[in-house]
XYZ file of N, CA and C in Angstrom:
588
model
N 29.467 12.848 6.278
C 28.744 13.814 7.086
C 27.437 14.198 6.452
N 27.378 14.302 5.118
C 26.081 14.649 4.465
C 25.112 13.495 4.554
N 25.608 12.232 4.526
C 24.673 11.124 4.617
C 24.079 11.120 6.019
N 24.875 11.435 7.028
C 24.304 11.445 8.433
C 23.308 12.529 8.539
N 23.478 13.700 7.980
C 22.545 14.817 7.984
C 21.189 14.423 7.278
N 21.342 13.699 6.120
C 20.162 13.236 5.406
C 19.385 12.169 6.249
N 20.133 11.310 6.861
C 19.491 10.245 7.704
C 18.751 10.894 8.844
N 19.369 11.868 9.515
C 18.717 12.554 10.634
C 17.510 13.365 10.246
N 17.564 13.997 9.089
C 16.408 14.714 8.560
C 15.268 13.697 8.237
N 15.650 12.613 7.598
C 14.579 11.588 7.279
C 13.992 11.045 8.524
N 14.814 10.789 9.554
C 14.297 10.184 10.792
C 13.362 11.180 11.471
N 13.727 12.476 11.474
C 12.879 13.527 12.077
C 11.552 13.621 11.329
N 11.645 13.597 9.955
C 10.356 13.627 9.252
C 9.469 12.443 9.484
N 10.091 11.288 9.657
C 9.387 10.073 10.038
C 8.613 10.215 11.347
N 9.347 10.783 12.336
C 8.763 11.021 13.668
C 7.559 11.957 13.564
N 7.723 13.025 12.695
C 6.620 13.961 12.536
C 5.463 13.354 11.799
N 5.740 12.500 10.820
C 4.679 11.731 10.096
C 3.920 10.887 11.043
N 4.599 10.156 11.947
C 3.938 9.245 12.905
C 3.152 10.122 13.865
N 3.619 11.290 14.275
C 2.928 12.140 15.208
C 1.680 12.680 14.507
N 1.745 13.048 13.237
C 0.535 13.444 12.575
C -0.496 12.337 12.345
N 0.031 11.122 12.176
C -0.828 9.941 12.051
C -1.625 9.806 13.336
N -0.951 9.940 14.524
C -1.593 9.792 15.806
C -2.690 10.860 15.992
N -2.434 12.097 15.515
C -3.361 13.162 15.627
C -4.569 12.986 14.693
N -4.304 12.461 13.468
C -5.401 12.346 12.524
C -6.329 11.157 12.870
N -5.773 10.031 13.379
C -6.608 8.892 13.643
C -7.392 8.986 14.926
N -7.284 10.164 15.596
C -8.205 10.364 16.764
C -9.617 10.615 16.305
N -9.807 10.978 15.035
C -11.057 11.334 14.448
C -11.751 10.000 14.084
N -13.040 9.793 14.447
C -13.699 8.574 14.039
C -13.779 8.332 12.519
N -13.957 9.332 11.732
C -14.007 9.201 10.255
C -12.688 8.624 9.728
N -11.603 9.159 10.304
C -10.288 8.723 9.840
C -10.045 7.252 10.205
N -10.506 6.829 11.377
C -10.359 5.389 11.794
C -11.195 4.554 10.838
N -12.420 4.961 10.552
C -13.263 4.184 9.672
C -12.637 4.090 8.250
N -12.115 5.248 7.719
C -11.441 5.243 6.437
C -10.188 4.315 6.480
N -9.402 4.325 7.511
C -8.276 3.467 7.667
C -8.663 2.073 7.627
N -9.620 1.627 8.456
C -10.068 0.220 8.520
C -10.680 -0.276 7.197
N -11.422 0.558 6.522
C -12.023 0.208 5.213
C -10.846 0.065 4.176
N -9.918 1.011 4.142
C -8.778 0.899 3.203
C -7.926 -0.308 3.517
N -7.682 -0.522 4.746
C -6.878 -1.741 5.091
C -7.574 -3.054 4.632
N -8.887 -3.125 4.866
C -9.598 -4.297 4.436
C -9.584 -4.440 2.923
N -9.753 -3.329 2.221
C -9.781 -3.409 0.720
C -8.423 -3.894 0.205
N -7.328 -3.289 0.682
C -6.039 -3.664 0.265
C -5.670 -5.062 0.592
N -6.035 -5.453 1.836
C -5.799 -6.844 2.308
C -6.568 -7.848 1.394
N -7.817 -7.526 1.146
C -8.664 -8.409 0.338
C -8.081 -8.489 -1.080
N -7.786 -7.349 -1.682
C -7.238 -7.306 -3.081
C -6.021 -8.117 -3.190
N -5.030 -7.818 -2.320
C -3.698 -8.526 -2.456
C -3.823 -10.046 -2.167
N -4.696 -10.410 -1.208
C -4.877 -11.776 -0.909
C -5.617 -12.533 -1.970
N -6.552 -11.734 -2.617
C -7.409 -12.371 -3.691
C -6.491 -12.793 -4.876
N -5.470 -11.999 -5.157
C -4.627 -12.322 -6.282
C -3.306 -12.991 -5.817
N -3.164 -13.288 -4.546
C -1.925 -13.844 -4.034
C -1.454 -15.051 -4.761
N -2.373 -15.998 -5.047
C -2.003 -17.218 -5.662
C -2.181 -17.186 -7.208
N -2.107 -16.013 -7.768
C -2.223 -15.859 -9.196
C -3.594 -15.435 -9.596
N -3.973 -15.615 -10.757
C -5.270 -15.070 -11.250
C -6.339 -16.161 -11.248
N -6.198 -17.259 -10.632
C -7.115 -18.296 -10.607
C -8.501 -17.826 -10.029
N -8.516 -17.133 -8.957
C -9.746 -16.654 -8.350
C -10.443 -15.692 -9.327
N -9.652 -14.839 -10.007
C -10.279 -13.903 -10.958
C -10.892 -14.686 -12.107
N -10.259 -15.755 -12.549
C -10.810 -16.502 -13.676
C -12.060 -17.297 -13.214
N -12.089 -17.679 -11.974
C -13.331 -18.381 -11.475
C -14.425 -17.358 -11.401
N -14.246 -16.203 -11.028
C -15.326 -15.177 -10.907
C -15.879 -14.916 -12.298
N -15.111 -14.913 -13.301
C -15.575 -14.631 -14.662
C -15.928 -15.891 -15.436
N -15.876 -17.040 -14.830
C -16.244 -18.316 -15.472
C -17.781 -18.506 -15.443
N -18.137 -19.665 -15.865
C -19.535 -20.027 -15.938
C -20.122 -20.515 -14.565
N -19.445 -20.301 -13.438
C -19.933 -20.683 -12.196
C -21.278 -20.038 -11.865
N -22.099 -20.695 -11.026
C -23.307 -20.102 -10.560
C -22.997 -18.967 -9.631
N -23.993 -18.025 -9.477
C -23.732 -16.869 -8.690
C -23.282 -17.176 -7.206
N -23.959 -18.167 -6.647
C -23.665 -18.543 -5.263
C -22.215 -19.148 -5.118
N -21.798 -19.912 -6.197
C -20.364 -20.391 -6.178
C -19.430 -19.232 -6.293
N -19.752 -18.214 -7.112
C -18.904 -16.976 -7.210
C -18.758 -16.348 -5.891
N -19.831 -16.241 -5.160
C -19.835 -15.643 -3.823
C -19.010 -16.456 -2.859
N -19.085 -17.769 -3.058
C -18.195 -18.674 -2.199
C -16.745 -18.402 -2.500
N -16.374 -18.253 -3.743
C -14.980 -18.001 -4.081
C -14.559 -16.668 -3.436
N -15.414 -15.650 -3.551
C -15.065 -14.332 -3.010
C -15.047 -14.426 -1.464
N -15.865 -15.220 -0.942
C -15.961 -15.307 0.558
C -14.767 -16.108 1.166
N -14.207 -17.030 0.453
C -13.084 -17.761 1.047
C -11.805 -16.998 1.107
N -11.822 -15.761 0.604
C -10.632 -14.855 0.755
C -10.491 -14.357 2.210
N -11.585 -14.309 2.967
C -11.521 -13.756 4.306
C -10.721 -14.767 5.230
N -10.982 -16.032 5.155
C -10.065 -16.910 5.932
C -8.629 -16.845 5.486
N -8.429 -16.593 4.193
C -7.058 -16.465 3.637
C -6.426 -15.226 4.164
N -7.137 -14.201 4.452
C -6.583 -13.028 5.012
C -6.127 -13.337 6.417
N -6.887 -14.054 7.188
C -6.448 -14.446 8.508
C -5.187 -15.332 8.482
N -4.983 -16.143 7.420
C -3.882 -17.001 7.255
C -2.632 -16.126 6.932
N -2.782 -14.944 6.488
C -1.668 -14.062 6.265
C -0.824 -13.810 7.468
N -1.392 -13.955 8.663
C -0.691 -13.646 9.928
C 0.213 -14.803 10.274
N 0.150 -15.927 9.530
C 0.905 -17.144 9.882
C 2.181 -17.342 8.996
N 2.472 -16.392 8.095
C 3.627 -16.638 7.229
C 4.341 -15.302 6.977
N 5.602 -15.359 6.601
C 6.390 -14.170 6.371
C 5.781 -13.462 5.146
N 5.413 -14.253 4.141
C 4.857 -13.704 2.938
C 3.596 -12.976 3.200
N 2.703 -13.647 4.028
C 1.446 -12.939 4.445
C 1.671 -11.718 5.256
N 2.654 -11.784 6.143
C 3.003 -10.584 6.977
C 3.442 -9.411 6.118
N 4.114 -9.726 5.020
C 4.529 -8.708 4.067
C 3.325 -8.049 3.403
N 2.375 -8.896 3.052
C 1.095 -8.416 2.515
C 0.394 -7.488 3.481
N 0.358 -7.891 4.756
C -0.306 -7.156 5.806
C 0.375 -5.759 5.986
N 1.662 -5.825 6.046
C 2.508 -4.555 6.259
C 2.286 -3.590 5.128
N 2.318 -4.130 3.841
C 2.077 -3.265 2.657
C 0.735 -2.643 2.688
N -0.296 -3.500 3.078
C -1.664 -2.978 3.167
C -1.815 -1.952 4.191
N -1.178 -2.167 5.327
C -1.210 -1.194 6.460
C -0.626 0.130 6.024
N 0.562 0.142 5.352
C 1.122 1.430 4.908
C 0.224 2.077 3.863
N -0.315 1.306 2.971
C -1.232 1.866 1.945
C -2.440 2.500 2.575
N -3.026 1.869 3.579
C -4.186 2.384 4.292
C -3.803 3.649 5.025
N -2.672 3.817 5.635
C -2.257 5.012 6.282
C -2.083 6.096 5.280
N -1.537 5.821 4.072
C -1.388 6.772 3.045
C -2.769 7.349 2.577
N -3.794 6.489 2.451
C -5.112 6.853 2.092
C -5.687 7.837 3.112
N -5.480 7.518 4.425
C -5.941 8.467 5.410
C -5.270 9.759 5.392
N -3.953 9.814 5.179
C -3.154 11.066 4.964
C -3.574 11.802 3.702
N -3.824 11.068 2.627
C -4.284 11.739 1.446
C -5.592 12.450 1.656
N -6.567 11.780 2.319
C -7.896 12.336 2.578
C -7.773 13.626 3.416
N -6.898 13.524 4.415
C -6.661 14.659 5.354
C -6.136 15.875 4.551
N -5.037 15.591 3.790
C -4.391 16.661 3.074
C -5.350 17.280 2.045
N -6.170 16.432 1.388
C -7.088 16.972 0.415
C -8.137 17.822 1.062
N -8.570 17.417 2.150
C -9.578 18.192 2.961
C -8.985 19.547 3.402
N -7.740 19.581 3.647
C -7.084 20.827 4.108
C -6.388 21.546 2.990
N -6.800 21.273 1.782
C -6.393 22.019 0.620
C -4.881 21.931 0.312
N -4.296 20.790 0.554
C -2.909 20.569 0.268
C -2.852 19.700 -0.975
N -3.434 20.255 -2.110
C -3.651 19.485 -3.252
C -2.375 19.055 -3.967
N -1.353 19.916 -3.975
C -0.055 19.612 -4.562
C 0.650 18.389 -3.906
N 0.523 18.365 -2.528
C 1.095 17.240 -1.778
C 0.347 15.970 -2.061
N -0.981 16.137 -2.169
C -1.808 15.016 -2.458
C -1.470 14.374 -3.810
N -1.346 15.258 -4.855
C -1.069 14.768 -6.193
C 0.291 14.092 -6.259
N 1.307 14.706 -5.650
C 2.683 14.137 -5.661
C 2.689 12.792 -4.933
N 2.105 12.773 -3.732
C 2.102 11.580 -2.949
C 1.263 10.455 -3.559
N 0.148 10.874 -4.183
C -0.694 9.843 -4.785
C 0.023 9.151 -5.937
N 0.808 9.956 -6.725
C 1.496 9.292 -7.814
C 2.615 8.370 -7.286
N 3.367 8.834 -6.353
C 4.450 7.990 -5.801
C 3.858 6.734 -5.179
N 2.789 6.888 -4.323
C 2.220 5.709 -3.688
C 1.517 4.806 -4.653
N 1.019 5.393 -5.742
C 0.394 4.584 -6.780
C 1.427 3.666 -7.469
N 2.592 4.229 -7.762
C 3.676 3.427 -8.354
C 4.090 2.333 -7.376
N 4.210 2.684 -6.081
C 4.548 1.731 -4.999
C 3.487 0.659 -4.915
N 2.209 1.028 -5.026
C 1.141 0.007 -5.005
C 1.275 -0.958 -6.204
N 1.572 -0.431 -7.394
C 1.734 -1.277 -8.587
C 2.878 -2.262 -8.402
N 4.032 -1.788 -7.850
C 5.174 -2.668 -7.522
C 4.713 -3.735 -6.548
N 4.002 -3.319 -5.484
C 3.512 -4.271 -4.487
C 2.592 -5.324 -5.080
N 1.733 -4.870 -5.997
C 0.810 -5.838 -6.568
C 1.585 -6.810 -7.470
N 2.508 -6.344 -8.236
C 3.286 -7.200 -9.096
C 4.136 -8.204 -8.264
N 4.665 -7.756 -7.163
C 5.544 -8.646 -6.323
C 4.779 -9.513 -5.369
N 3.736 -8.954 -4.785
C 3.047 -9.703 -3.712
C 1.662 -10.116 -4.046
N 0.891 -9.203 -4.673
C -0.526 -9.467 -4.933
C -0.701 -10.520 -5.945
N 0.015 -10.502 -7.009
C -0.054 -11.521 -8.050
C 1.337 -11.857 -8.554
N 2.103 -12.509 -7.787
C 3.489 -12.813 -8.294
C 3.563 -13.602 -9.566
N 2.673 -14.522 -9.815
C 2.696 -15.192 -11.027
C 2.351 -14.293 -12.200
N 1.415 -13.332 -12.001
C 1.103 -12.361 -13.052
C 2.342 -11.475 -13.317
N 3.005 -11.034 -12.241
C 4.195 -10.253 -12.420
C 5.286 -10.975 -13.154
N 5.459 -12.179 -12.771
C 6.506 -13.024 -13.540
C 6.036 -13.242 -14.959
N 4.797 -13.474 -15.120
C 4.276 -13.700 -16.508
C 4.452 -12.453 -17.370
N 4.265 -11.205 -16.771
C 4.482 -9.982 -17.494
C 5.971 -9.772 -17.818
N 6.818 -10.120 -16.874
C 8.242 -9.803 -16.986
C 8.988 -10.856 -17.779
N 8.619 -12.022 -17.830
C 9.370 -13.110 -18.442
C 9.615 -12.855 -19.947
N 8.561 -12.414 -20.787
C 8.923 -12.173 -22.213
C 9.975 -11.130 -22.360
N 9.905 -10.038 -21.543
C 10.899 -8.945 -21.650
C 12.223 -9.467 -21.259
N 12.300 -10.222 -20.119
C 13.606 -10.738 -19.656
C 14.145 -11.822 -20.531
N 13.286 -12.555 -21.263
C 13.771 -13.555 -22.224
C 14.557 -12.949 -23.321
N 14.115 -11.758 -23.750
C 14.866 -11.056 -24.807
C 16.229 -10.536 -24.296
N 16.276 -10.313 -22.964
C 17.593 -9.833 -22.446
C 18.456 -10.951 -21.912
N 17.786 -11.875 -21.145
C 18.629 -12.878 -20.444
C 18.513 -14.311 -20.968
N 17.652 -14.504 -22.018
C 17.535 -15.843 -22.591
C 16.906 -16.827 -21.642
N 17.532 -17.969 -21.462
C 16.939 -19.066 -20.641
C 16.886 -18.800 -19.153
N 17.694 -17.827 -18.735
C 17.640 -17.456 -17.233
C 16.567 -16.552 -16.908
N 15.682 -16.294 -17.800
C 14.642 -15.246 -17.619
C 13.706 -15.535 -16.391
N 13.322 -16.815 -16.307
C 12.310 -17.160 -15.269
C 12.983 -16.965 -13.886
N 14.216 -17.386 -13.659
C 14.961 -17.265 -12.491
C 15.119 -15.762 -12.159
N 15.479 -15.012 -13.207
C 15.690 -13.593 -13.004
C 14.386 -12.908 -12.660
N 13.255 -13.314 -13.224
C 11.961 -12.704 -12.963
C 11.571 -12.981 -11.428
N 11.842 -14.162 -10.939
C 11.521 -14.473 -9.582
C 12.351 -13.618 -8.595
N 13.637 -13.444 -8.973
C 14.468 -12.613 -8.133
C 14.057 -11.141 -8.221
N 13.489 -10.718 -9.305
C 13.005 -9.347 -9.369
C 11.816 -9.102 -8.460
N 11.088 -10.187 -8.079
C 9.969 -10.022 -7.223
C 10.420 -9.419 -5.843
N 11.603 -9.858 -5.402
C 12.160 -9.319 -4.150
C 12.553 -7.775 -4.362
N 13.084 -7.459 -5.529
C 13.433 -6.118 -5.844
C 12.153 -5.211 -5.880
N 11.106 -5.738 -6.550
C 9.883 -5.032 -6.632
C 9.178 -4.791 -5.200
N 9.301 -5.831 -4.326
C 8.789 -5.676 -2.965
C 9.544 -4.641 -2.281
N 10.839 -4.598 -2.382
C 11.637 -3.575 -1.715
C 11.336 -2.183 -2.285
N 11.146 -2.094 -3.619
C 10.813 -0.789 -4.261
C 9.495 -0.333 -3.787
N 8.525 -1.249 -3.638
C 7.172 -0.894 -3.200
C 7.224 -0.328 -1.847
N 7.958 -0.984 -0.898
C 8.092 -0.478 0.451
C 8.797 0.894 0.494
N 9.831 1.003 -0.259
C 10.586 2.333 -0.257
C 9.702 3.464 -0.719
N 8.994 3.236 -1.819
C 8.068 4.242 -2.428
C 6.894 4.596 -1.444
N 6.352 3.510 -0.861
C 5.216 3.780 0.014
C 5.640 4.478 1.320
N 6.796 4.133 1.898
C 7.287 4.747 3.097
C 7.648 6.220 2.754
N 8.231 6.432 1.608
C 8.566 7.816 1.179
C 7.295 8.621 1.098
N 6.229 8.073 0.482
C 4.933 8.826 0.420
C 4.364 9.083 1.804
N 4.408 8.111 2.622
C 3.868 8.246 4.015
C 4.594 9.322 4.745
N 5.964 9.306 4.685
C 6.733 10.325 5.375
C 6.511 11.734 4.858
N 6.515 11.853 3.513
C 6.361 13.123 2.862
C 4.925 13.743 3.202
N 3.948 12.929 3.009
C 2.566 13.347 3.285
C 2.323 13.585 4.751
N 2.769 12.651 5.566
C 2.607 12.795 7.017
C 3.274 13.995 7.556
N 4.466 14.374 7.007
C 5.186 15.567 7.426
C 4.371 16.836 7.033
N 3.864 16.822 5.769
C 3.032 17.940 5.342
C 1.817 18.142 6.225
N 1.182 17.039 6.581
C -0.018 17.121 7.404
C 0.362 17.568 8.830
N 1.532 17.188 9.327
C 1.968 17.682 10.624
C 2.151 19.173 10.612
N 2.788 19.739 9.561
C 2.913 21.163 9.422
C 1.544 21.809 9.396
N 0.588 21.222 8.564
C -0.729 21.794 8.478
C -1.492 21.841 9.860
N -1.352 20.699 10.608
C -1.969 20.649 11.900
C -1.416 21.690 12.883
N -0.095 21.817 12.872
C 0.545 22.822 13.774
C 0.188 24.197 13.355
N 0.133 24.503 12.061
C -0.260 25.803 11.534
C -1.647 26.175 11.974
N -2.587 25.157 11.911
C -3.980 25.386 12.340
C -4.090 25.678 13.841
N -3.150 25.117 14.643
C -3.164 25.427 16.097
C -2.727 26.747 16.425
N -1.890 27.313 15.578
C -1.319 28.659 15.734
C -2.359 29.784 15.494
N -3.366 29.432 14.689
C -4.358 30.449 14.312
C -5.297 30.743 15.446
């Protein structure tokens, strides 16, 4: 019975968060912030999607125009994200992060600083998990393998790859939690402002 009550409360708060999102994005500045944030997160996660090779090319001895070419070829790669499950996961993660940025800006503007700080820290951890799992999976595996080698020995690489799925799930849970919590706070703020 308690689980059902928690699920109903969570679903209600999700509905309020979605309602507040609809009210917030009616403002042109919020739409612009959302689109810019979405583009930044998509670009960043896609830039590191295949490991750190693009990053190494940027800091290599390439000519400036060649570095611009490396940076420019990320845009077609963003479009390719729509053609695979892995890419769709990157798009969905970027979308949630952009929505959180819009909600953070709205809450900060309306002096809900405690909610902003709490949600920013939770969504920040979610973004880190998302980057490790999706943005740079080879970097994440490279960071985890020495630690897992000490624990699991020869099975460390296989275990690290499996942890990528766990990190992806954790990223989504933390980001959705931040979105719901912040969206609900903003919904209450919007309704309180209407009552004045």
